[in-house]
mmCIF file of N, CA, C and O in Angstrom:
data_model
loop_
_atom_site.group_PDB
_atom_site.id
_atom_site.type_symbol
_atom_site.label_atom_id
_atom_site.label_comp_id
_atom_site.label_asym_id
_atom_site.label_seq_id
_atom_site.Cartn_x
_atom_site.Cartn_y
_atom_site.Cartn_z
ATOM 1 N N MET A 216 158.858 177.345 43.949
ATOM 2 C CA MET A 216 159.622 176.158 44.302
ATOM 3 C C MET A 216 158.716 175.053 44.835
ATOM 4 O O MET A 216 158.925 173.883 44.538
ATOM 5 N N THR A 217 157.720 175.442 45.616
ATOM 6 C CA THR A 217 156.806 174.452 46.177
ATOM 7 C C THR A 217 156.000 173.761 45.076
ATOM 8 O O THR A 217 155.742 172.566 45.158
ATOM 9 N N ASP A 218 155.620 174.539 44.059
ATOM 10 C CA ASP A 218 154.859 173.947 42.955
ATOM 11 C C ASP A 218 155.675 172.889 42.218
ATOM 12 O O ASP A 218 155.137 171.864 41.798
ATOM 13 N N VAL A 219 156.956 173.115 42.079
ATOM 14 C CA VAL A 219 157.824 172.144 41.414
ATOM 15 C C VAL A 219 157.893 170.855 42.234
ATOM 16 O O VAL A 219 157.817 169.747 41.684
ATOM 17 N N LEU A 220 158.023 170.991 43.556
ATOM 18 C CA LEU A 220 158.070 169.806 44.414
ATOM 19 C C LEU A 220 156.763 169.023 44.356
ATOM 20 O O LEU A 220 156.766 167.782 44.347
ATOM 21 N N ILE A 221 155.645 169.730 44.303
ATOM 22 C CA ILE A 221 154.349 169.062 44.225
ATOM 23 C C ILE A 221 154.218 168.312 42.904
ATOM 24 O O ILE A 221 153.749 167.164 42.862
ATOM 25 N N VAL A 222 154.654 168.918 41.812
ATOM 26 C CA VAL A 222 154.578 168.257 40.502
ATOM 27 C C VAL A 222 155.474 167.021 40.477
ATOM 28 O O VAL A 222 155.076 165.960 39.977
ATOM 29 N N VAL A 223 156.673 167.135 41.040
ATOM 30 C CA VAL A 223 157.582 165.978 41.086
ATOM 31 C C VAL A 223 156.977 164.867 41.942
ATOM 32 O O VAL A 223 157.015 163.680 41.563
ATOM 33 N N ALA A 224 156.389 165.229 43.082
ATOM 34 C CA ALA A 224 155.764 164.216 43.936
ATOM 35 C C ALA A 224 154.577 163.568 43.237
ATOM 36 O O ALA A 224 154.368 162.350 43.345
ATOM 37 N N LEU A 225 153.788 164.350 42.506
ATOM 38 C CA LEU A 225 152.667 163.787 41.754
ATOM 39 C C LEU A 225 153.149 162.823 40.668
ATOM 40 O O LEU A 225 152.524 161.782 40.434
ATOM 41 N N LEU A 226 154.237 163.163 40.011
ATOM 42 C CA LEU A 226 154.797 162.253 39.004
ATOM 43 C C LEU A 226 155.300 160.963 39.642
ATOM 44 O O LEU A 226 155.123 159.872 39.074
ATOM 45 N N LEU A 227 155.926 161.078 40.824
ATOM 46 C CA LEU A 227 156.361 159.871 41.542
ATOM 47 C C LEU A 227 155.169 159.002 41.926
ATOM 48 O O LEU A 227 155.221 157.771 41.791
ATOM 49 N N VAL A 228 154.105 159.627 42.401
ATOM 50 C CA VAL A 228 152.903 158.880 42.783
ATOM 51 C C VAL A 228 152.298 158.193 41.564
ATOM 52 O O VAL A 228 151.942 157.007 41.615
ATOM 53 N N ALA A 229 152.196 158.921 40.446
ATOM 54 C CA ALA A 229 151.622 158.332 39.230
ATOM 55 C C ALA A 229 152.478 157.173 38.722
ATOM 56 O O ALA A 229 151.947 156.123 38.321
ATOM 57 N N GLY A 230 153.793 157.336 38.749
ATOM 58 C CA GLY A 230 154.680 156.262 38.295
ATOM 59 C C GLY A 230 154.624 155.043 39.191
ATOM 60 O O GLY A 230 154.568 153.906 38.713
ATOM 61 N N ALA A 231 154.619 155.264 40.507
ATOM 62 C CA ALA A 231 154.567 154.136 41.442
ATOM 63 C C ALA A 231 153.226 153.416 41.375
ATOM 64 O O ALA A 231 153.170 152.177 41.443
ATOM 65 N N ALA A 232 152.144 154.164 41.229
ATOM 66 C CA ALA A 232 150.825 153.528 41.136
ATOM 67 C C ALA A 232 150.709 152.709 39.856
ATOM 68 O O ALA A 232 150.175 151.596 39.867
ATOM 69 N N THR A 233 151.234 153.233 38.766
ATOM 70 C CA THR A 233 151.214 152.489 37.510
ATOM 71 C C THR A 233 152.058 151.229 37.614
ATOM 72 O O THR A 233 151.652 150.155 37.147
ATOM 73 N N ALA A 234 153.221 151.343 38.238
ATOM 74 C CA ALA A 234 154.084 150.170 38.409
ATOM 75 C C ALA A 234 153.424 149.120 39.297
ATOM 76 O O ALA A 234 153.557 147.912 39.044
ATOM 77 N N ALA A 235 152.703 149.549 40.322
ATOM 78 C CA ALA A 235 152.018 148.599 41.205
ATOM 79 C C ALA A 235 150.913 147.851 40.466
ATOM 80 O O ALA A 235 150.702 146.655 40.682
ATOM 81 N N VAL A 236 150.232 148.548 39.562
ATOM 82 C CA VAL A 236 149.155 147.908 38.807
ATOM 83 C C VAL A 236 149.708 146.949 37.761
ATOM 84 O O VAL A 236 149.143 145.879 37.522
ATOM 85 N N LEU A 237 150.830 147.304 37.153
ATOM 86 C CA LEU A 237 151.367 146.490 36.064
ATOM 87 C C LEU A 237 152.144 145.271 36.542
ATOM 88 O O LEU A 237 152.352 144.340 35.762
ATOM 89 N N ASN A 238 152.590 145.258 37.790
ATOM 90 C CA ASN A 238 153.310 144.094 38.319
ATOM 91 C C ASN A 238 152.347 142.955 38.573
ATOM 92 O O ASN A 238 151.249 143.158 39.088
ATOM 93 N N ARG A 239 152.768 141.747 38.235
ATOM 94 C CA ARG A 239 151.928 140.570 38.444
ATOM 95 C C ARG A 239 152.328 139.782 39.684
ATOM 96 O O ARG A 239 151.522 139.046 40.231
ATOM 97 N N ASP A 240 153.564 139.923 40.125
ATOM 98 C CA ASP A 240 154.059 139.192 41.286
ATOM 99 C C ASP A 240 153.653 139.928 42.563
ATOM 100 O O ASP A 240 153.968 141.113 42.724
ATOM 101 N N PRO A 241 152.955 139.266 43.483
ATOM 102 C CA PRO A 241 152.502 139.941 44.699
ATOM 103 C C PRO A 241 153.637 140.500 45.568
ATOM 104 O O PRO A 241 153.466 141.530 46.213
ATOM 105 N N VAL A 242 154.777 139.845 45.570
ATOM 106 C CA VAL A 242 155.902 140.343 46.367
ATOM 107 C C VAL A 242 156.407 141.661 45.792
ATOM 108 O O VAL A 242 156.646 142.631 46.517
ATOM 109 N N ARG A 243 156.551 141.713 44.480
ATOM 110 C CA ARG A 243 156.975 142.969 43.843
ATOM 111 C C ARG A 243 155.924 144.055 44.015
ATOM 112 O O ARG A 243 156.246 145.219 44.193
ATOM 113 N N GLN A 244 154.653 143.668 43.939
ATOM 114 C CA GLN A 244 153.583 144.636 44.151
ATOM 115 C C GLN A 244 153.666 145.240 45.550
ATOM 116 O O GLN A 244 153.462 146.440 45.724
ATOM 117 N N ALA A 245 153.970 144.432 46.540
ATOM 118 C CA ALA A 245 154.078 144.932 47.907
ATOM 119 C C ALA A 245 155.244 145.908 48.046
ATOM 120 O O ALA A 245 155.123 146.934 48.720
ATOM 121 N N LEU A 246 156.354 145.612 47.392
ATOM 122 C CA LEU A 246 157.493 146.525 47.453
ATOM 123 C C LEU A 246 157.198 147.843 46.741
ATOM 124 O O LEU A 246 157.536 148.920 47.235
ATOM 125 N N VAL A 247 156.547 147.752 45.585
ATOM 126 C CA VAL A 247 156.178 148.974 44.867
ATOM 127 C C VAL A 247 155.125 149.744 45.651
ATOM 128 O O VAL A 247 155.132 150.981 45.686
ATOM 129 N N LEU A 248 154.219 149.037 46.311
ATOM 130 C CA LEU A 248 153.217 149.695 47.141
ATOM 131 C C LEU A 248 153.859 150.444 48.300
ATOM 132 O O LEU A 248 153.398 151.522 48.691
ATOM 133 N N SER A 249 154.932 149.902 48.829
ATOM 134 C CA SER A 249 155.674 150.595 49.883
ATOM 135 C C SER A 249 156.278 151.895 49.349
ATOM 136 O O SER A 249 156.217 152.935 50.010
ATOM 137 N N PHE A 250 156.850 151.836 48.149
ATOM 138 C CA PHE A 250 157.384 153.054 47.533
ATOM 139 C C PHE A 250 156.269 154.052 47.246
ATOM 140 O O PHE A 250 156.449 155.263 47.410
ATOM 141 N N LEU A 251 155.104 153.563 46.837
ATOM 142 C CA LEU A 251 153.952 154.436 46.609
ATOM 143 C C LEU A 251 153.545 155.140 47.899
ATOM 144 O O LEU A 251 153.216 156.327 47.895
ATOM 145 N N GLY A 252 153.578 154.415 49.011
ATOM 146 C CA GLY A 252 153.265 155.031 50.296
ATOM 147 C C GLY A 252 154.245 156.133 50.660
ATOM 148 O O GLY A 252 153.856 157.189 51.185
ATOM 149 N N LEU A 253 155.521 155.917 50.378
ATOM 150 C CA LEU A 253 156.522 156.957 50.626
ATOM 151 C C LEU A 253 156.290 158.178 49.742
ATOM 152 O O LEU A 253 156.395 159.322 50.201
ATOM 153 N N ALA A 254 155.973 157.939 48.471
ATOM 154 C CA ALA A 254 155.724 159.055 47.559
ATOM 155 C C ALA A 254 154.495 159.846 47.988
ATOM 156 O O ALA A 254 154.491 161.078 47.937
ATOM 157 N N LEU A 255 153.457 159.152 48.435
ATOM 158 C CA LEU A 255 152.265 159.851 48.925
ATOM 159 C C LEU A 255 152.565 160.637 50.198
ATOM 160 O O LEU A 255 152.052 161.740 50.382
ATOM 161 N N ALA A 256 153.393 160.078 51.069
ATOM 162 C CA ALA A 256 153.767 160.805 52.281
ATOM 163 C C ALA A 256 154.524 162.082 51.929
ATOM 164 O O ALA A 256 154.301 163.138 52.543
ATOM 165 N N LEU A 257 155.404 161.999 50.937
ATOM 166 C CA LEU A 257 156.096 163.208 50.469
ATOM 167 C C LEU A 257 155.114 164.223 49.901
ATOM 168 O O LEU A 257 155.209 165.427 50.188
ATOM 169 N N LEU A 258 154.175 163.755 49.098
ATOM 170 C CA LEU A 258 153.182 164.653 48.517
ATOM 171 C C LEU A 258 152.372 165.343 49.602
ATOM 172 O O LEU A 258 152.155 166.558 49.552
ATOM 173 N N PHE A 259 151.924 164.588 50.595
ATOM 174 C CA PHE A 259 151.155 165.193 51.682
ATOM 175 C C PHE A 259 151.985 166.187 52.483
ATOM 176 O O PHE A 259 151.469 167.204 52.956
ATOM 177 N N THR A 260 153.273 165.908 52.626
ATOM 178 C CA THR A 260 154.155 166.850 53.325
ATOM 179 C C THR A 260 154.271 168.144 52.531
ATOM 180 O O THR A 260 154.207 169.240 53.102
ATOM 181 N N PHE A 261 154.442 168.037 51.224
ATOM 182 C CA PHE A 261 154.543 169.227 50.387
ATOM 183 C C PHE A 261 153.237 170.010 50.350
ATOM 184 O O PHE A 261 153.237 171.221 50.145
ATOM 185 N N LEU A 262 152.118 169.324 50.533
ATOM 186 C CA LEU A 262 150.818 169.987 50.565
ATOM 187 C C LEU A 262 150.462 170.494 51.968
ATOM 188 O O LEU A 262 149.325 170.883 52.209
ATOM 189 N N GLN A 263 151.418 170.459 52.868
ATOM 190 C CA GLN A 263 151.304 170.964 54.240
ATOM 191 C C GLN A 263 150.229 170.228 55.043
ATOM 192 O O GLN A 263 149.402 170.836 55.727
ATOM 193 N N ALA A 264 150.254 168.916 54.946
ATOM 194 C CA ALA A 264 149.373 168.063 55.741
ATOM 195 C C ALA A 264 150.235 167.041 56.472
ATOM 196 O O ALA A 264 150.242 165.858 56.128
ATOM 197 N N PRO A 265 150.986 167.471 57.488
ATOM 198 C CA PRO A 265 151.930 166.562 58.141
ATOM 199 C C PRO A 265 151.260 165.423 58.891
ATOM 200 O O PRO A 265 151.827 164.333 58.979
ATOM 201 N N ASP A 266 150.057 165.641 59.426
ATOM 202 C CA ASP A 266 149.386 164.560 60.139
ATOM 203 C C ASP A 266 148.983 163.429 59.192
ATOM 204 O O ASP A 266 149.157 162.253 59.497
ATOM 205 N N VAL A 267 148.490 163.803 58.019
ATOM 206 C CA VAL A 267 148.131 162.798 57.019
ATOM 207 C C VAL A 267 149.391 162.108 56.496
ATOM 208 O O VAL A 267 149.401 160.905 56.259
ATOM 209 N N ALA A 268 150.472 162.874 56.345
ATOM 210 C CA ALA A 268 151.732 162.309 55.863
ATOM 211 C C ALA A 268 152.279 161.284 56.846
ATOM 212 O O ALA A 268 152.767 160.224 56.435
ATOM 213 N N LEU A 269 152.204 161.565 58.140
ATOM 214 C CA LEU A 269 152.702 160.608 59.143
ATOM 215 C C LEU A 269 151.878 159.328 59.159
ATOM 216 O O LEU A 269 152.432 158.227 59.250
ATOM 217 N N SER A 270 150.565 159.462 59.067
ATOM 218 C CA SER A 270 149.738 158.246 59.058
ATOM 219 C C SER A 270 149.952 157.462 57.765
ATOM 220 O O SER A 270 149.974 156.231 57.782
ATOM 221 N N GLN A 271 150.124 158.156 56.646
ATOM 222 C CA GLN A 271 150.416 157.472 55.386
ATOM 223 C C GLN A 271 151.761 156.775 55.447
ATOM 224 O O GLN A 271 151.919 155.669 54.943
ATOM 225 N N LEU A 272 152.725 157.412 56.060
ATOM 226 C CA LEU A 272 154.046 156.810 56.198
ATOM 227 C C LEU A 272 153.976 155.527 57.017
ATOM 228 O O LEU A 272 154.591 154.520 56.661
ATOM 229 N N ALA A 273 153.213 155.551 58.087
ATOM 230 C CA ALA A 273 153.115 154.368 58.947
ATOM 231 C C ALA A 273 152.310 153.253 58.293
ATOM 232 O O ALA A 273 152.753 152.101 58.229
ATOM 233 N N VAL A 274 151.139 153.603 57.804
ATOM 234 C CA VAL A 274 150.241 152.579 57.281
ATOM 235 C C VAL A 274 150.579 152.206 55.847
ATOM 236 O O VAL A 274 150.710 151.032 55.509
ATOM 237 N N GLY A 275 150.730 153.196 54.982
ATOM 238 C CA GLY A 275 150.893 152.938 53.557
ATOM 239 C C GLY A 275 152.229 152.371 53.154
ATOM 240 O O GLY A 275 152.325 151.628 52.191
ATOM 241 N N SER A 276 153.276 152.745 53.883
ATOM 242 C CA SER A 276 154.592 152.276 53.449
ATOM 243 C C SER A 276 155.180 151.216 54.367
ATOM 244 O O SER A 276 156.241 150.680 54.055
ATOM 245 N N ALA A 277 154.516 150.899 55.464
ATOM 246 C CA ALA A 277 155.070 149.892 56.372
ATOM 247 C C ALA A 277 154.075 148.766 56.664
ATOM 248 O O ALA A 277 154.354 147.608 56.385
ATOM 249 N N VAL A 278 152.929 149.102 57.204
ATOM 250 C CA VAL A 278 152.006 148.080 57.693
ATOM 251 C C VAL A 278 151.343 147.305 56.547
ATOM 252 O O VAL A 278 151.338 146.071 56.553
ATOM 253 N N THR A 279 150.804 148.019 55.565
ATOM 254 C CA THR A 279 150.092 147.345 54.476
ATOM 255 C C THR A 279 150.998 146.424 53.663
ATOM 256 O O THR A 279 150.643 145.259 53.444
ATOM 257 N N PRO A 280 152.185 146.885 53.199
ATOM 258 C CA PRO A 280 153.052 145.938 52.475
ATOM 259 C C PRO A 280 153.497 144.761 53.338
ATOM 260 O O PRO A 280 153.607 143.632 52.842
ATOM 261 N N LEU A 281 153.724 144.993 54.626
ATOM 262 C CA LEU A 281 154.102 143.893 55.512
ATOM 263 C C LEU A 281 152.983 142.869 55.611
ATOM 264 O O LEU A 281 153.237 141.661 55.547
ATOM 265 N N MET A 282 151.746 143.325 55.733
ATOM 266 C CA MET A 282 150.619 142.393 55.804
ATOM 267 C C MET A 282 150.456 141.624 54.496
ATOM 268 O O MET A 282 150.133 140.431 54.502
ATOM 269 N N ILE A 283 150.689 142.288 53.374
ATOM 270 C CA ILE A 283 150.599 141.604 52.079
ATOM 271 C C ILE A 283 151.676 140.531 51.976
ATOM 272 O O ILE A 283 151.409 139.397 51.561
ATOM 273 N N LEU A 284 152.900 140.872 52.357
ATOM 274 C CA LEU A 284 153.987 139.890 52.294
ATOM 275 C C LEU A 284 153.730 138.703 53.216
ATOM 276 O O LEU A 284 153.978 137.552 52.839
ATOM 277 N N LEU A 285 153.238 138.948 54.415
ATOM 278 C CA LEU A 285 152.938 137.847 55.335
ATOM 279 C C LEU A 285 151.797 136.984 54.813
ATOM 280 O O LEU A 285 151.822 135.752 54.965
ATOM 281 N N THR A 286 150.806 137.604 54.178
ATOM 282 C CA THR A 286 149.697 136.843 53.616
ATOM 283 C C THR A 286 150.155 135.984 52.448
ATOM 284 O O THR A 286 149.773 134.816 52.339
ATOM 285 N N VAL A 287 150.983 136.548 51.574
ATOM 286 C CA VAL A 287 151.496 135.780 50.435
ATOM 287 C C VAL A 287 152.321 134.607 50.931
ATOM 288 O O VAL A 287 152.223 133.491 50.411
ATOM 289 N N ARG A 288 153.121 134.839 51.950
ATOM 290 C CA ARG A 288 153.943 133.762 52.507
ATOM 291 C C ARG A 288 153.078 132.647 53.085
ATOM 292 O O ARG A 288 153.379 131.469 52.941
ATOM 293 N N LYS A 289 151.985 133.034 53.733
ATOM 294 C CA LYS A 289 151.103 132.047 54.350
ATOM 295 C C LYS A 289 150.312 131.270 53.299
ATOM 296 O O LYS A 289 150.086 130.062 53.439
ATOM 297 N N VAL A 290 149.917 131.936 52.235
ATOM 298 C CA VAL A 290 149.052 131.314 51.234
ATOM 299 C C VAL A 290 149.825 130.388 50.299
ATOM 300 O O VAL A 290 149.314 129.344 49.902
ATOM 301 N N ARG A 291 151.038 130.773 49.956
ATOM 302 C CA ARG A 291 151.824 129.935 49.036
ATOM 303 C C ARG A 291 152.104 128.590 49.668
ATOM 304 O O ARG A 291 152.524 128.486 50.811
ATOM 305 N N ARG A 292 151.886 127.567 48.886
ATOM 306 C CA ARG A 292 152.126 126.213 49.382
ATOM 307 C C ARG A 292 153.575 125.843 49.163
ATOM 308 O O ARG A 292 154.168 126.148 48.138
ATOM 309 N N ARG A 293 154.112 125.158 50.124
ATOM 310 C CA ARG A 293 155.495 124.681 50.007
ATOM 311 C C ARG A 293 155.518 123.389 49.216
ATOM 312 O O ARG A 293 154.694 122.516 49.433
ATOM 313 N N PRO A 294 156.472 123.238 48.290
ATOM 314 C CA PRO A 294 156.557 121.967 47.567
ATOM 315 C C PRO A 294 156.962 120.832 48.505
ATOM 316 O O PRO A 294 157.794 121.006 49.383
ATOM 317 N N GLY A 295 156.332 119.682 48.315
ATOM 318 C CA GLY A 295 156.649 118.525 49.130
ATOM 319 C C GLY A 295 155.993 118.531 50.494
ATOM 320 O O GLY A 295 156.367 117.779 51.375
ATOM 321 N N SER A 296 154.976 119.390 50.673
ATOM 322 C CA SER A 296 154.338 119.454 51.985
ATOM 323 C C SER A 296 153.262 118.388 52.147
ATOM 324 O O SER A 296 152.612 118.318 53.168
ATOM 325 N N GLY A 297 153.050 117.585 51.095
ATOM 326 C CA GLY A 297 152.066 116.519 51.189
ATOM 327 C C GLY A 297 150.693 116.937 50.710
ATOM 328 O O GLY A 297 149.781 116.145 50.653
ATOM 329 N N ASP A 298 150.532 118.194 50.346
ATOM 330 C CA ASP A 298 149.253 118.669 49.864
ATOM 331 C C ASP A 298 149.215 118.488 48.356
ATOM 332 O O ASP A 298 149.957 119.118 47.619
ATOM 333 N N ASP A 299 148.322 117.615 47.892
ATOM 334 C CA ASP A 299 148.255 117.348 46.467
ATOM 335 C C ASP A 299 147.222 118.213 45.766
ATOM 336 O O ASP A 299 146.928 118.028 44.602
ATOM 337 N N GLY A 300 146.654 119.179 46.484
ATOM 338 C CA GLY A 300 145.688 120.093 45.882
ATOM 339 C C GLY A 300 144.273 119.566 45.882
ATOM 340 O O GLY A 300 143.366 120.216 45.402
ATOM 341 N N VAL A 301 144.048 118.365 46.394
ATOM 342 C CA VAL A 301 142.709 117.769 46.429
ATOM 343 C C VAL A 301 142.064 118.111 47.753
ATOM 344 O O VAL A 301 142.648 117.919 48.824
ATOM 345 N N ASP A 302 140.840 118.644 47.664
ATOM 346 C CA ASP A 302 140.121 118.964 48.895
ATOM 347 C C ASP A 302 139.623 117.686 49.541
ATOM 348 O O ASP A 302 139.035 116.825 48.898
ATOM 349 N N LYS A 303 139.872 117.581 50.826
ATOM 350 C CA LYS A 303 139.442 116.404 51.565
ATOM 351 C C LYS A 303 138.307 116.810 52.489
ATOM 352 O O LYS A 303 138.278 117.910 53.014
ATOM 353 N N PRO A 304 137.344 115.918 52.693
ATOM 354 C CA PRO A 304 136.223 116.275 53.566
ATOM 355 C C PRO A 304 136.703 116.456 55.007
ATOM 356 O O PRO A 304 137.607 115.778 55.466
ATOM 357 N N ALA A 305 136.078 117.399 55.658
ATOM 358 C CA ALA A 305 136.438 117.657 57.059
ATOM 359 C C ALA A 305 135.801 116.592 57.925
ATOM 360 O O ALA A 305 134.671 116.172 57.705
ATOM 361 N N GLY A 306 136.515 116.147 58.906
ATOM 362 C CA GLY A 306 135.988 115.130 59.805
ATOM 363 C C GLY A 306 137.057 114.671 60.749
ATOM 364 O O GLY A 306 138.221 115.062 60.658
ATOM 365 N N ARG A 307 136.672 113.801 61.646
ATOM 366 C CA ARG A 307 137.620 113.302 62.629
ATOM 367 C C ARG A 307 138.282 112.020 62.153
ATOM 368 O O ARG A 307 137.610 111.105 61.684
ATOM 369 N N GLY A 308 139.569 111.967 62.265
ATOM 370 C CA GLY A 308 140.320 110.753 62.030
ATOM 371 C C GLY A 308 140.271 110.192 60.637
ATOM 372 O O GLY A 308 140.468 109.012 60.442
ATOM 373 N N ARG A 309 139.945 110.973 59.687
ATOM 374 C CA ARG A 309 139.884 110.448 58.318
ATOM 375 C C ARG A 309 141.172 110.664 57.609
ATOM 376 O O ARG A 309 141.905 111.497 57.673
#
């Protein structure tokens, strides 16, 4: 029974990793990466490594996708913000 669970978890990991690579939208990639973290946590649990599973659950499925989403939000420019895409020289009062 344990071997079946390990094979199913490995298939979930392979499918989620493939989906993360094939997605082009960073927001979707972050969501799929979160699912990948959950699948890896399940795999580690089935392989009797609960400490690794807990750290994977915290970091892989929560912290990393959250940081990616916050970074994408910060990097994307808002339309009408006055930024025309032209780099301006740094200086005072210019």
